[in-house]
PDB file of N, CA, C and O in Angstrom:
ATOM      1  N   UNK A 296      27.564  22.680  -4.665  1.00  0.00           N
ATOM      2  CA  UNK A 296      26.804  22.022  -3.618  1.00  0.00           C
ATOM      3  C   UNK A 296      25.858  22.986  -2.923  1.00  0.00           C
ATOM      4  O   UNK A 296      24.819  22.607  -2.445  1.00  0.00           O
ATOM      5  N   UNK A 297      26.211  24.256  -2.861  1.00  0.00           N
ATOM      6  CA  UNK A 297      25.363  25.212  -2.155  1.00  0.00           C
ATOM      7  C   UNK A 297      24.023  25.379  -2.831  1.00  0.00           C
ATOM      8  O   UNK A 297      23.046  25.739  -2.193  1.00  0.00           O
ATOM      9  N   UNK A 298      23.952  25.097  -4.134  1.00  0.00           N
ATOM     10  CA  UNK A 298      22.668  25.211  -4.825  1.00  0.00           C
ATOM     11  C   UNK A 298      21.689  24.148  -4.346  1.00  0.00           C
ATOM     12  O   UNK A 298      20.497  24.366  -4.303  1.00  0.00           O
ATOM     13  N   UNK A 299      22.215  22.994  -4.005  1.00  0.00           N
ATOM     14  CA  UNK A 299      21.349  21.905  -3.554  1.00  0.00           C
ATOM     15  C   UNK A 299      20.850  22.139  -2.134  1.00  0.00           C
ATOM     16  O   UNK A 299      19.746  21.748  -1.786  1.00  0.00           O
ATOM     17  N   UNK A 300      21.646  22.792  -1.302  1.00  0.00           N
ATOM     18  CA  UNK A 300      21.255  22.970   0.101  1.00  0.00           C
ATOM     19  C   UNK A 300      20.642  24.335   0.381  1.00  0.00           C
ATOM     20  O   UNK A 300      20.020  24.524   1.419  1.00  0.00           O
ATOM     21  N   UNK A 301      20.793  25.301  -0.495  1.00  0.00           N
ATOM     22  CA  UNK A 301      20.302  26.645  -0.234  1.00  0.00           C
ATOM     23  C   UNK A 301      18.796  26.730  -0.035  1.00  0.00           C
ATOM     24  O   UNK A 301      18.336  27.345   0.932  1.00  0.00           O
ATOM     25  N   UNK A 302      17.941  26.105  -0.867  1.00  0.00           N
ATOM     26  CA  UNK A 302      16.503  26.214  -0.644  1.00  0.00           C
ATOM     27  C   UNK A 302      16.015  25.494   0.616  1.00  0.00           C
ATOM     28  O   UNK A 302      14.922  25.733   1.083  1.00  0.00           O
ATOM     29  N   UNK A 303      16.813  24.620   1.183  1.00  0.00           N
ATOM     30  CA  UNK A 303      16.392  23.812   2.316  1.00  0.00           C
ATOM     31  C   UNK A 303      16.801  24.429   3.652  1.00  0.00           C
ATOM     32  O   UNK A 303      17.291  23.763   4.533  1.00  0.00           O
ATOM     33  N   UNK A 304      16.580  25.710   3.823  1.00  0.00           N
ATOM     34  CA  UNK A 304      16.987  26.358   5.068  1.00  0.00           C
ATOM     35  C   UNK A 304      16.019  26.062   6.200  1.00  0.00           C
ATOM     36  O   UNK A 304      16.364  26.217   7.352  1.00  0.00           O
ATOM     37  N   UNK A 305      14.787  25.655   5.905  1.00  0.00           N
ATOM     38  CA  UNK A 305      13.838  25.300   6.951  1.00  0.00           C
ATOM     39  C   UNK A 305      14.241  23.963   7.559  1.00  0.00           C
ATOM     40  O   UNK A 305      14.737  23.075   6.869  1.00  0.00           O
ATOM     41  N   UNK A 306      13.981  23.849   8.845  1.00  0.00           N
ATOM     42  CA  UNK A 306      14.236  22.558   9.458  1.00  0.00           C
ATOM     43  C   UNK A 306      13.143  21.581   9.021  1.00  0.00           C
ATOM     44  O   UNK A 306      12.087  21.987   8.520  1.00  0.00           O
ATOM     45  N   UNK A 307      13.401  20.338   9.222  1.00  0.00           N
ATOM     46  CA  UNK A 307      12.440  19.315   8.810  1.00  0.00           C
ATOM     47  C   UNK A 307      11.145  19.461   9.593  1.00  0.00           C
ATOM     48  O   UNK A 307      10.052  19.324   9.048  1.00  0.00           O
ATOM     49  N   UNK A 308      11.245  19.773  10.877  1.00  0.00           N
ATOM     50  CA  UNK A 308      10.055  19.931  11.712  1.00  0.00           C
ATOM     51  C   UNK A 308       9.195  21.103  11.229  1.00  0.00           C
ATOM     52  O   UNK A 308       7.970  20.997  11.156  1.00  0.00           O
ATOM     53  N   UNK A 309       9.828  22.228  10.868  1.00  0.00           N
ATOM     54  CA  UNK A 309       9.076  23.374  10.357  1.00  0.00           C
ATOM     55  C   UNK A 309       8.390  23.027   9.041  1.00  0.00           C
ATOM     56  O   UNK A 309       7.238  23.397   8.810  1.00  0.00           O
ATOM     57  N   UNK A 310       9.100  22.342   8.184  1.00  0.00           N
ATOM     58  CA  UNK A 310       8.522  21.945   6.886  1.00  0.00           C
ATOM     59  C   UNK A 310       7.352  20.994   7.097  1.00  0.00           C
ATOM     60  O   UNK A 310       6.322  21.111   6.429  1.00  0.00           O
ATOM     61  N   UNK A 311       7.483  20.055   8.032  1.00  0.00           N
ATOM     62  CA  UNK A 311       6.415  19.111   8.319  1.00  0.00           C
ATOM     63  C   UNK A 311       5.171  19.837   8.850  1.00  0.00           C
ATOM     64  O   UNK A 311       4.051  19.542   8.433  1.00  0.00           O
ATOM     65  N   UNK A 312       5.373  20.789   9.752  1.00  0.00           N
ATOM     66  CA  UNK A 312       4.236  21.541  10.296  1.00  0.00           C
ATOM     67  C   UNK A 312       3.554  22.357   9.207  1.00  0.00           C
ATOM     68  O   UNK A 312       2.327  22.455   9.175  1.00  0.00           O
ATOM     69  N   UNK A 313       4.353  22.940   8.301  1.00  0.00           N
ATOM     70  CA  UNK A 313       3.786  23.717   7.202  1.00  0.00           C
ATOM     71  C   UNK A 313       2.934  22.828   6.287  1.00  0.00           C
ATOM     72  O   UNK A 313       1.831  23.192   5.887  1.00  0.00           O
ATOM     73  N   UNK A 314       3.435  21.642   5.995  1.00  0.00           N
ATOM     74  CA  UNK A 314       2.695  20.712   5.135  1.00  0.00           C
ATOM     75  C   UNK A 314       1.413  20.256   5.833  1.00  0.00           C
ATOM     76  O   UNK A 314       0.353  20.177   5.207  1.00  0.00           O
ATOM     77  N   UNK A 315       1.494  19.961   7.142  1.00  0.00           N
ATOM     78  CA  UNK A 315       0.297  19.551   7.884  1.00  0.00           C
ATOM     79  C   UNK A 315      -0.757  20.641   7.871  1.00  0.00           C
ATOM     80  O   UNK A 315      -1.948  20.370   7.688  1.00  0.00           O
ATOM     81  N   UNK A 316      -0.326  21.905   8.071  1.00  0.00           N
ATOM     82  CA  UNK A 316      -1.285  23.021   8.040  1.00  0.00           C
ATOM     83  C   UNK A 316      -1.943  23.150   6.668  1.00  0.00           C
ATOM     84  O   UNK A 316      -3.151  23.352   6.573  1.00  0.00           O
ATOM     85  N   UNK A 317      -1.155  23.003   5.598  1.00  0.00           N
ATOM     86  CA  UNK A 317      -1.734  23.144   4.261  1.00  0.00           C
ATOM     87  C   UNK A 317      -2.699  21.995   3.955  1.00  0.00           C
ATOM     88  O   UNK A 317      -3.756  22.202   3.348  1.00  0.00           O
ATOM     89  N   UNK A 318      -2.368  20.785   4.397  1.00  0.00           N
ATOM     90  CA  UNK A 318      -3.259  19.639   4.168  1.00  0.00           C
ATOM     91  C   UNK A 318      -4.545  19.801   4.974  1.00  0.00           C
ATOM     92  O   UNK A 318      -5.645  19.551   4.465  1.00  0.00           O
ATOM     93  N   UNK A 319      -4.421  20.231   6.230  1.00  0.00           N
ATOM     94  CA  UNK A 319      -5.617  20.450   7.049  1.00  0.00           C
ATOM     95  C   UNK A 319      -6.502  21.531   6.448  1.00  0.00           C
ATOM     96  O   UNK A 319      -7.731  21.415   6.448  1.00  0.00           O
ATOM     97  N   UNK A 320      -5.892  22.572   5.914  1.00  0.00           N
ATOM     98  CA  UNK A 320      -6.661  23.655   5.295  1.00  0.00           C
ATOM     99  C   UNK A 320      -7.411  23.144   4.067  1.00  0.00           C
ATOM    100  O   UNK A 320      -8.592  23.447   3.867  1.00  0.00           O
ATOM    101  N   UNK A 321      -6.730  22.347   3.252  1.00  0.00           N
ATOM    102  CA  UNK A 321      -7.381  21.792   2.066  1.00  0.00           C
ATOM    103  C   UNK A 321      -8.510  20.846   2.446  1.00  0.00           C
ATOM    104  O   UNK A 321      -9.554  20.816   1.793  1.00  0.00           O
ATOM    105  N   UNK A 322      -8.323  20.069   3.519  1.00  0.00           N
ATOM    106  CA  UNK A 322      -9.372  19.147   3.956  1.00  0.00           C
ATOM    107  C   UNK A 322     -10.570  19.886   4.528  1.00  0.00           C
ATOM    108  O   UNK A 322     -11.699  19.407   4.414  1.00  0.00           O
ATOM    109  N   UNK A 323     -10.350  21.019   5.170  1.00  0.00           N
ATOM    110  CA  UNK A 323     -11.476  21.807   5.678  1.00  0.00           C
ATOM    111  C   UNK A 323     -12.273  22.417   4.532  1.00  0.00           C
ATOM    112  O   UNK A 323     -13.493  22.474   4.574  1.00  0.00           O
ATOM    113  N   UNK A 324     -11.561  22.879   3.499  1.00  0.00           N
ATOM    114  CA  UNK A 324     -12.240  23.492   2.357  1.00  0.00           C
ATOM    115  C   UNK A 324     -13.029  22.460   1.566  1.00  0.00           C
ATOM    116  O   UNK A 324     -14.174  22.682   1.200  1.00  0.00           O
ATOM    117  N   UNK A 325     -12.398  21.349   1.290  1.00  0.00           N
ATOM    118  CA  UNK A 325     -13.040  20.301   0.478  1.00  0.00           C
ATOM    119  C   UNK A 325     -12.605  18.941   1.015  1.00  0.00           C
ATOM    120  O   UNK A 325     -11.533  18.455   0.688  1.00  0.00           O
ATOM    121  N   UNK A 326     -13.439  18.311   1.852  1.00  0.00           N
ATOM    122  CA  UNK A 326     -13.055  17.012   2.415  1.00  0.00           C
ATOM    123  C   UNK A 326     -12.888  15.962   1.322  1.00  0.00           C
ATOM    124  O   UNK A 326     -13.608  15.949   0.333  1.00  0.00           O
ATOM    125  N   UNK A 327     -11.921  15.080   1.544  1.00  0.00           N
ATOM    126  CA  UNK A 327     -11.659  14.026   0.559  1.00  0.00           C
ATOM    127  C   UNK A 327     -12.682  12.920   0.713  1.00  0.00           C
ATOM    128  O   UNK A 327     -12.940  12.449   1.813  1.00  0.00           O
ATOM    129  N   UNK A 328     -13.250  12.502  -0.394  1.00  0.00           N
ATOM    130  CA  UNK A 328     -14.214  11.407  -0.405  1.00  0.00           C
ATOM    131  C   UNK A 328     -13.789  10.407  -1.474  1.00  0.00           C
ATOM    132  O   UNK A 328     -13.358  10.782  -2.549  1.00  0.00           O
ATOM    133  N   UNK A 329     -13.923   9.144  -1.132  1.00  0.00           N
ATOM    134  CA  UNK A 329     -13.599   8.098  -2.098  1.00  0.00           C
ATOM    135  C   UNK A 329     -14.720   8.004  -3.121  1.00  0.00           C
ATOM    136  O   UNK A 329     -15.895   7.969  -2.778  1.00  0.00           O
ATOM    137  N   UNK A 330     -14.344   7.937  -4.389  1.00  0.00           N
ATOM    138  CA  UNK A 330     -15.329   7.731  -5.448  1.00  0.00           C
ATOM    139  C   UNK A 330     -15.429   6.243  -5.734  1.00  0.00           C
ATOM    140  O   UNK A 330     -14.647   5.433  -5.226  1.00  0.00           O
ATOM    141  N   UNK A 331     -16.380   5.883  -6.564  1.00  0.00           N
ATOM    142  CA  UNK A 331     -16.529   4.474  -6.933  1.00  0.00           C
ATOM    143  C   UNK A 331     -15.300   3.969  -7.679  1.00  0.00           C
ATOM    144  O   UNK A 331     -14.906   2.814  -7.524  1.00  0.00           O
ATOM    145  N   UNK A 332     -14.679   4.825  -8.466  1.00  0.00           N
ATOM    146  CA  UNK A 332     -13.471   4.440  -9.190  1.00  0.00           C
ATOM    147  C   UNK A 332     -12.329   4.145  -8.222  1.00  0.00           C
ATOM    148  O   UNK A 332     -11.570   3.191  -8.419  1.00  0.00           O
ATOM    149  N   UNK A 333     -12.193   4.974  -7.168  1.00  0.00           N
ATOM    150  CA  UNK A 333     -11.152   4.738  -6.163  1.00  0.00           C
ATOM    151  C   UNK A 333     -11.364   3.399  -5.466  1.00  0.00           C
ATOM    152  O   UNK A 333     -10.412   2.641  -5.247  1.00  0.00           O
ATOM    153  N   UNK A 334     -12.591   3.116  -5.103  1.00  0.00           N
ATOM    154  CA  UNK A 334     -12.900   1.867  -4.406  1.00  0.00           C
ATOM    155  C   UNK A 334     -12.619   0.671  -5.316  1.00  0.00           C
ATOM    156  O   UNK A 334     -12.035  -0.328  -4.883  1.00  0.00           O
ATOM    157  N   UNK A 335     -13.000   0.773  -6.574  1.00  0.00           N
ATOM    158  CA  UNK A 335     -12.733  -0.304  -7.530  1.00  0.00           C
ATOM    159  C   UNK A 335     -11.232  -0.516  -7.708  1.00  0.00           C
ATOM    160  O   UNK A 335     -10.754  -1.658  -7.759  1.00  0.00           O
ATOM    161  N   UNK A 336     -10.467   0.565  -7.766  1.00  0.00           N
ATOM    162  CA  UNK A 336      -9.012   0.447  -7.907  1.00  0.00           C
ATOM    163  C   UNK A 336      -8.402  -0.231  -6.682  1.00  0.00           C
ATOM    164  O   UNK A 336      -7.475  -1.045  -6.815  1.00  0.00           O
ATOM    165  N   UNK A 337      -8.913   0.076  -5.488  1.00  0.00           N
ATOM    166  CA  UNK A 337      -8.392  -0.570  -4.276  1.00  0.00           C
ATOM    167  C   UNK A 337      -8.728  -2.056  -4.251  1.00  0.00           C
ATOM    168  O   UNK A 337      -7.914  -2.881  -3.818  1.00  0.00           O
ATOM    169  N   UNK A 338      -9.912  -2.420  -4.730  1.00  0.00           N
ATOM    170  CA  UNK A 338     -10.297  -3.834  -4.783  1.00  0.00           C
ATOM    171  C   UNK A 338      -9.407  -4.588  -5.768  1.00  0.00           C
ATOM    172  O   UNK A 338      -8.917  -5.690  -5.478  1.00  0.00           O
ATOM    173  N   UNK A 339      -9.148  -3.998  -6.926  1.00  0.00           N
ATOM    174  CA  UNK A 339      -8.279  -4.632  -7.920  1.00  0.00           C
ATOM    175  C   UNK A 339      -6.865  -4.787  -7.377  1.00  0.00           C
ATOM    176  O   UNK A 339      -6.228  -5.829  -7.552  1.00  0.00           O
ATOM    177  N   UNK A 340      -6.371  -3.767  -6.682  1.00  0.00           N
ATOM    178  CA  UNK A 340      -5.023  -3.845  -6.105  1.00  0.00           C
ATOM    179  C   UNK A 340      -4.945  -4.946  -5.050  1.00  0.00           C
ATOM    180  O   UNK A 340      -3.950  -5.666  -4.967  1.00  0.00           O
ATOM    181  N   UNK A 341      -6.003  -5.093  -4.259  1.00  0.00           N
ATOM    182  CA  UNK A 341      -6.012  -6.149  -3.240  1.00  0.00           C
ATOM    183  C   UNK A 341      -5.985  -7.525  -3.901  1.00  0.00           C
ATOM    184  O   UNK A 341      -5.287  -8.429  -3.436  1.00  0.00           O
ATOM    185  N   UNK A 342      -6.734  -7.693  -4.981  1.00  0.00           N
ATOM    186  CA  UNK A 342      -6.716  -8.982  -5.680  1.00  0.00           C
ATOM    187  C   UNK A 342      -5.353  -9.260  -6.289  1.00  0.00           C
ATOM    188  O   UNK A 342      -4.911 -10.404  -6.334  1.00  0.00           O
ATOM    189  N   UNK A 343      -4.667  -8.227  -6.777  1.00  0.00           N
ATOM    190  CA  UNK A 343      -3.343  -8.434  -7.355  1.00  0.00           C
ATOM    191  C   UNK A 343      -2.349  -8.912  -6.306  1.00  0.00           C
ATOM    192  O   UNK A 343      -1.392  -9.608  -6.624  1.00  0.00           O
ATOM    193  N   UNK A 344      -2.572  -8.541  -5.068  1.00  0.00           N
ATOM    194  CA  UNK A 344      -1.670  -8.974  -4.000  1.00  0.00           C
ATOM    195  C   UNK A 344      -2.102 -10.325  -3.442  1.00  0.00           C
ATOM    196  O   UNK A 344      -1.282 -11.215  -3.230  1.00  0.00           O
ATOM    197  N   UNK A 345      -3.388 -10.503  -3.184  1.00  0.00           N
ATOM    198  CA  UNK A 345      -3.863 -11.695  -2.490  1.00  0.00           C
ATOM    199  C   UNK A 345      -4.015 -12.926  -3.389  1.00  0.00           C
ATOM    200  O   UNK A 345      -3.830 -14.048  -2.927  1.00  0.00           O
ATOM    201  N   UNK A 346      -4.383 -12.736  -4.635  1.00  0.00           N
ATOM    202  CA  UNK A 346      -4.641 -13.876  -5.516  1.00  0.00           C
ATOM    203  C   UNK A 346      -3.417 -14.776  -5.701  1.00  0.00           C
ATOM    204  O   UNK A 346      -3.546 -16.004  -5.576  1.00  0.00           O
ATOM    205  N   UNK A 347      -2.218 -14.248  -5.979  1.00  0.00           N
ATOM    206  CA  UNK A 347      -1.065 -15.158  -6.090  1.00  0.00           C
ATOM    207  C   UNK A 347      -0.775 -15.917  -4.800  1.00  0.00           C
ATOM    208  O   UNK A 347      -0.410 -17.097  -4.836  1.00  0.00           O
ATOM    209  N   UNK A 348      -0.952 -15.263  -3.661  1.00  0.00           N
ATOM    210  CA  UNK A 348      -0.732 -15.935  -2.378  1.00  0.00           C
ATOM    211  C   UNK A 348      -1.730 -17.069  -2.204  1.00  0.00           C
ATOM    212  O   UNK A 348      -1.373 -18.179  -1.774  1.00  0.00           O
ATOM    213  N   UNK A 349      -2.994 -16.819  -2.546  1.00  0.00           N
ATOM    214  CA  UNK A 349      -4.007 -17.866  -2.429  1.00  0.00           C
ATOM    215  C   UNK A 349      -3.735 -19.006  -3.398  1.00  0.00           C
ATOM    216  O   UNK A 349      -3.913 -20.177  -3.044  1.00  0.00           O
ATOM    217  N   UNK A 350      -3.305 -18.699  -4.604  1.00  0.00           N
ATOM    218  CA  UNK A 350      -3.016 -19.748  -5.576  1.00  0.00           C
ATOM    219  C   UNK A 350      -1.839 -20.613  -5.134  1.00  0.00           C
ATOM    220  O   UNK A 350      -1.858 -21.832  -5.332  1.00  0.00           O
ATOM    221  N   UNK A 351      -0.828 -19.996  -4.550  1.00  0.00           N
ATOM    222  CA  UNK A 351       0.299 -20.779  -4.021  1.00  0.00           C
ATOM    223  C   UNK A 351      -0.189 -21.692  -2.900  1.00  0.00           C
ATOM    224  O   UNK A 351       0.191 -22.867  -2.825  1.00  0.00           O
ATOM    225  N   UNK A 352      -1.040 -21.176  -2.023  1.00  0.00           N
ATOM    226  CA  UNK A 352      -1.584 -21.997  -0.937  1.00  0.00           C
ATOM    227  C   UNK A 352      -2.407 -23.158  -1.454  1.00  0.00           C
ATOM    228  O   UNK A 352      -2.291 -24.283  -0.957  1.00  0.00           O
ATOM    229  N   UNK A 353      -3.227 -22.898  -2.452  1.00  0.00           N
ATOM    230  CA  UNK A 353      -4.041 -23.969  -3.035  1.00  0.00           C
ATOM    231  C   UNK A 353      -3.142 -25.003  -3.702  1.00  0.00           C
ATOM    232  O   UNK A 353      -3.385 -26.212  -3.598  1.00  0.00           O
ATOM    233  N   UNK A 354      -2.090 -24.567  -4.381  1.00  0.00           N
ATOM    234  CA  UNK A 354      -1.159 -25.498  -5.024  1.00  0.00           C
ATOM    235  C   UNK A 354      -0.444 -26.373  -4.015  1.00  0.00           C
ATOM    236  O   UNK A 354      -0.309 -27.587  -4.217  1.00  0.00           O
ATOM    237  N   UNK A 355       0.004 -25.789  -2.920  1.00  0.00           N
ATOM    238  CA  UNK A 355       0.672 -26.580  -1.879  1.00  0.00           C
ATOM    239  C   UNK A 355      -0.303 -27.571  -1.254  1.00  0.00           C
ATOM    240  O   UNK A 355       0.038 -28.735  -1.013  1.00  0.00           O
ATOM    241  N   UNK A 356      -1.529 -27.129  -1.009  1.00  0.00           N
ATOM    242  CA  UNK A 356      -2.532 -28.026  -0.438  1.00  0.00           C
ATOM    243  C   UNK A 356      -2.847 -29.170  -1.395  1.00  0.00           C
ATOM    244  O   UNK A 356      -2.971 -30.328  -0.973  1.00  0.00           O
ATOM    245  N   UNK A 357      -2.966 -28.865  -2.698  1.00  0.00           N
ATOM    246  CA  UNK A 357      -3.241 -29.915  -3.680  1.00  0.00           C
ATOM    247  C   UNK A 357      -2.080 -30.897  -3.764  1.00  0.00           C
ATOM    248  O   UNK A 357      -2.285 -32.120  -3.846  1.00  0.00           O
ATOM    249  N   UNK A 358      -0.853 -30.392  -3.733  1.00  0.00           N
ATOM    250  CA  UNK A 358       0.313 -31.266  -3.765  1.00  0.00           C
ATOM    251  C   UNK A 358       0.363 -32.154  -2.522  1.00  0.00           C
ATOM    252  O   UNK A 358       0.619 -33.358  -2.629  1.00  0.00           O
ATOM    253  N   UNK A 359       0.111 -31.591  -1.355  1.00  0.00           N
ATOM    254  CA  UNK A 359       0.089 -32.350  -0.119  1.00  0.00           C
ATOM    255  C   UNK A 359      -0.997 -33.428  -0.161  1.00  0.00           C
ATOM    256  O   UNK A 359      -0.756 -34.583   0.214  1.00  0.00           O
ATOM    257  N   UNK A 360      -2.173 -33.081  -0.650  1.00  0.00           N
ATOM    258  CA  UNK A 360      -3.268 -34.047  -0.749  1.00  0.00           C
ATOM    259  C   UNK A 360      -2.915 -35.177  -1.711  1.00  0.00           C
ATOM    260  O   UNK A 360      -3.165 -36.353  -1.425  1.00  0.00           O
ATOM    261  N   UNK A 361      -2.338 -34.822  -2.861  1.00  0.00           N
ATOM    262  CA  UNK A 361      -1.940 -35.841  -3.835  1.00  0.00           C
ATOM    263  C   UNK A 361      -0.896 -36.786  -3.245  1.00  0.00           C
ATOM    264  O   UNK A 361      -1.009 -38.008  -3.357  1.00  0.00           O
ATOM    265  N   UNK A 362       0.138 -36.209  -2.621  1.00  0.00           N
ATOM    266  CA  UNK A 362       1.191 -37.046  -2.042  1.00  0.00           C
ATOM    267  C   UNK A 362       0.638 -37.900  -0.901  1.00  0.00           C
ATOM    268  O   UNK A 362       1.015 -39.059  -0.751  1.00  0.00           O
ATOM    269  N   UNK A 363      -0.216 -37.345  -0.096  1.00  0.00           N
ATOM    270  CA  UNK A 363      -0.790 -38.092   1.018  1.00  0.00           C
ATOM    271  C   UNK A 363      -1.610 -39.263   0.513  1.00  0.00           C
ATOM    272  O   UNK A 363      -1.509 -40.384   1.026  1.00  0.00           O
ATOM    273  N   UNK A 364      -2.471 -39.005  -0.471  1.00  0.00           N
ATOM    274  CA  UNK A 364      -3.329 -40.098  -0.988  1.00  0.00           C
ATOM    275  C   UNK A 364      -2.531 -41.115  -1.782  1.00  0.00           C
ATOM    276  O   UNK A 364      -2.876 -42.296  -1.820  1.00  0.00           O
ATOM    277  N   UNK A 365      -1.460 -40.691  -2.438  1.00  0.00           N
ATOM    278  CA  UNK A 365      -0.675 -41.602  -3.260  1.00  0.00           C
ATOM    279  C   UNK A 365       0.203 -42.520  -2.405  1.00  0.00           C
ATOM    280  O   UNK A 365       0.241 -43.732  -2.634  1.00  0.00           O
ATOM    281  N   UNK A 366       0.920 -41.962  -1.446  1.00  0.00           N
ATOM    282  CA  UNK A 366       1.918 -42.746  -0.725  1.00  0.00           C
ATOM    283  C   UNK A 366       1.451 -43.262   0.628  1.00  0.00           C
ATOM    284  O   UNK A 366       1.854 -44.339   1.039  1.00  0.00           O
ATOM    285  N   UNK A 367       0.635 -42.514   1.329  1.00  0.00           N
ATOM    286  CA  UNK A 367       0.279 -42.923   2.687  1.00  0.00           C
ATOM    287  C   UNK A 367      -1.043 -43.664   2.771  1.00  0.00           C
ATOM    288  O   UNK A 367      -1.353 -44.261   3.788  1.00  0.00           O
ATOM    289  N   UNK A 368      -1.848 -43.637   1.727  1.00  0.00           N
ATOM    290  CA  UNK A 368      -3.134 -44.327   1.767  1.00  0.00           C
ATOM    291  C   UNK A 368      -3.080 -45.675   1.089  1.00  0.00           C
ATOM    292  O   UNK A 368      -4.108 -46.314   0.905  1.00  0.00           O
ATOM    293  N   UNK A 369      -1.885 -46.149   0.715  1.00  0.00           N
ATOM    294  CA  UNK A 369      -1.774 -47.455   0.067  1.00  0.00           C
ATOM    295  C   UNK A 369      -1.882 -48.565   1.064  1.00  0.00           C
ATOM    296  O   UNK A 369      -1.502 -48.598   2.144  1.00  0.00           O
TER     297      UNK A 369
END
């Protein structure tokens, strides 16, 4: 068990501060910019999440409209 805990002698707060400093240093050297490929990937990911939700909504609306016109408009 000591092998698993031995490298982790830093506290979580110290490790977090070290990571923040390294990320800030990297961002100062070379700021991150979104490329066209990144933007396209985000758009595709949004459609993968939103499209099924929209299709379910359209299906429920179509079912409600069909039932309403069939049974209540007679």
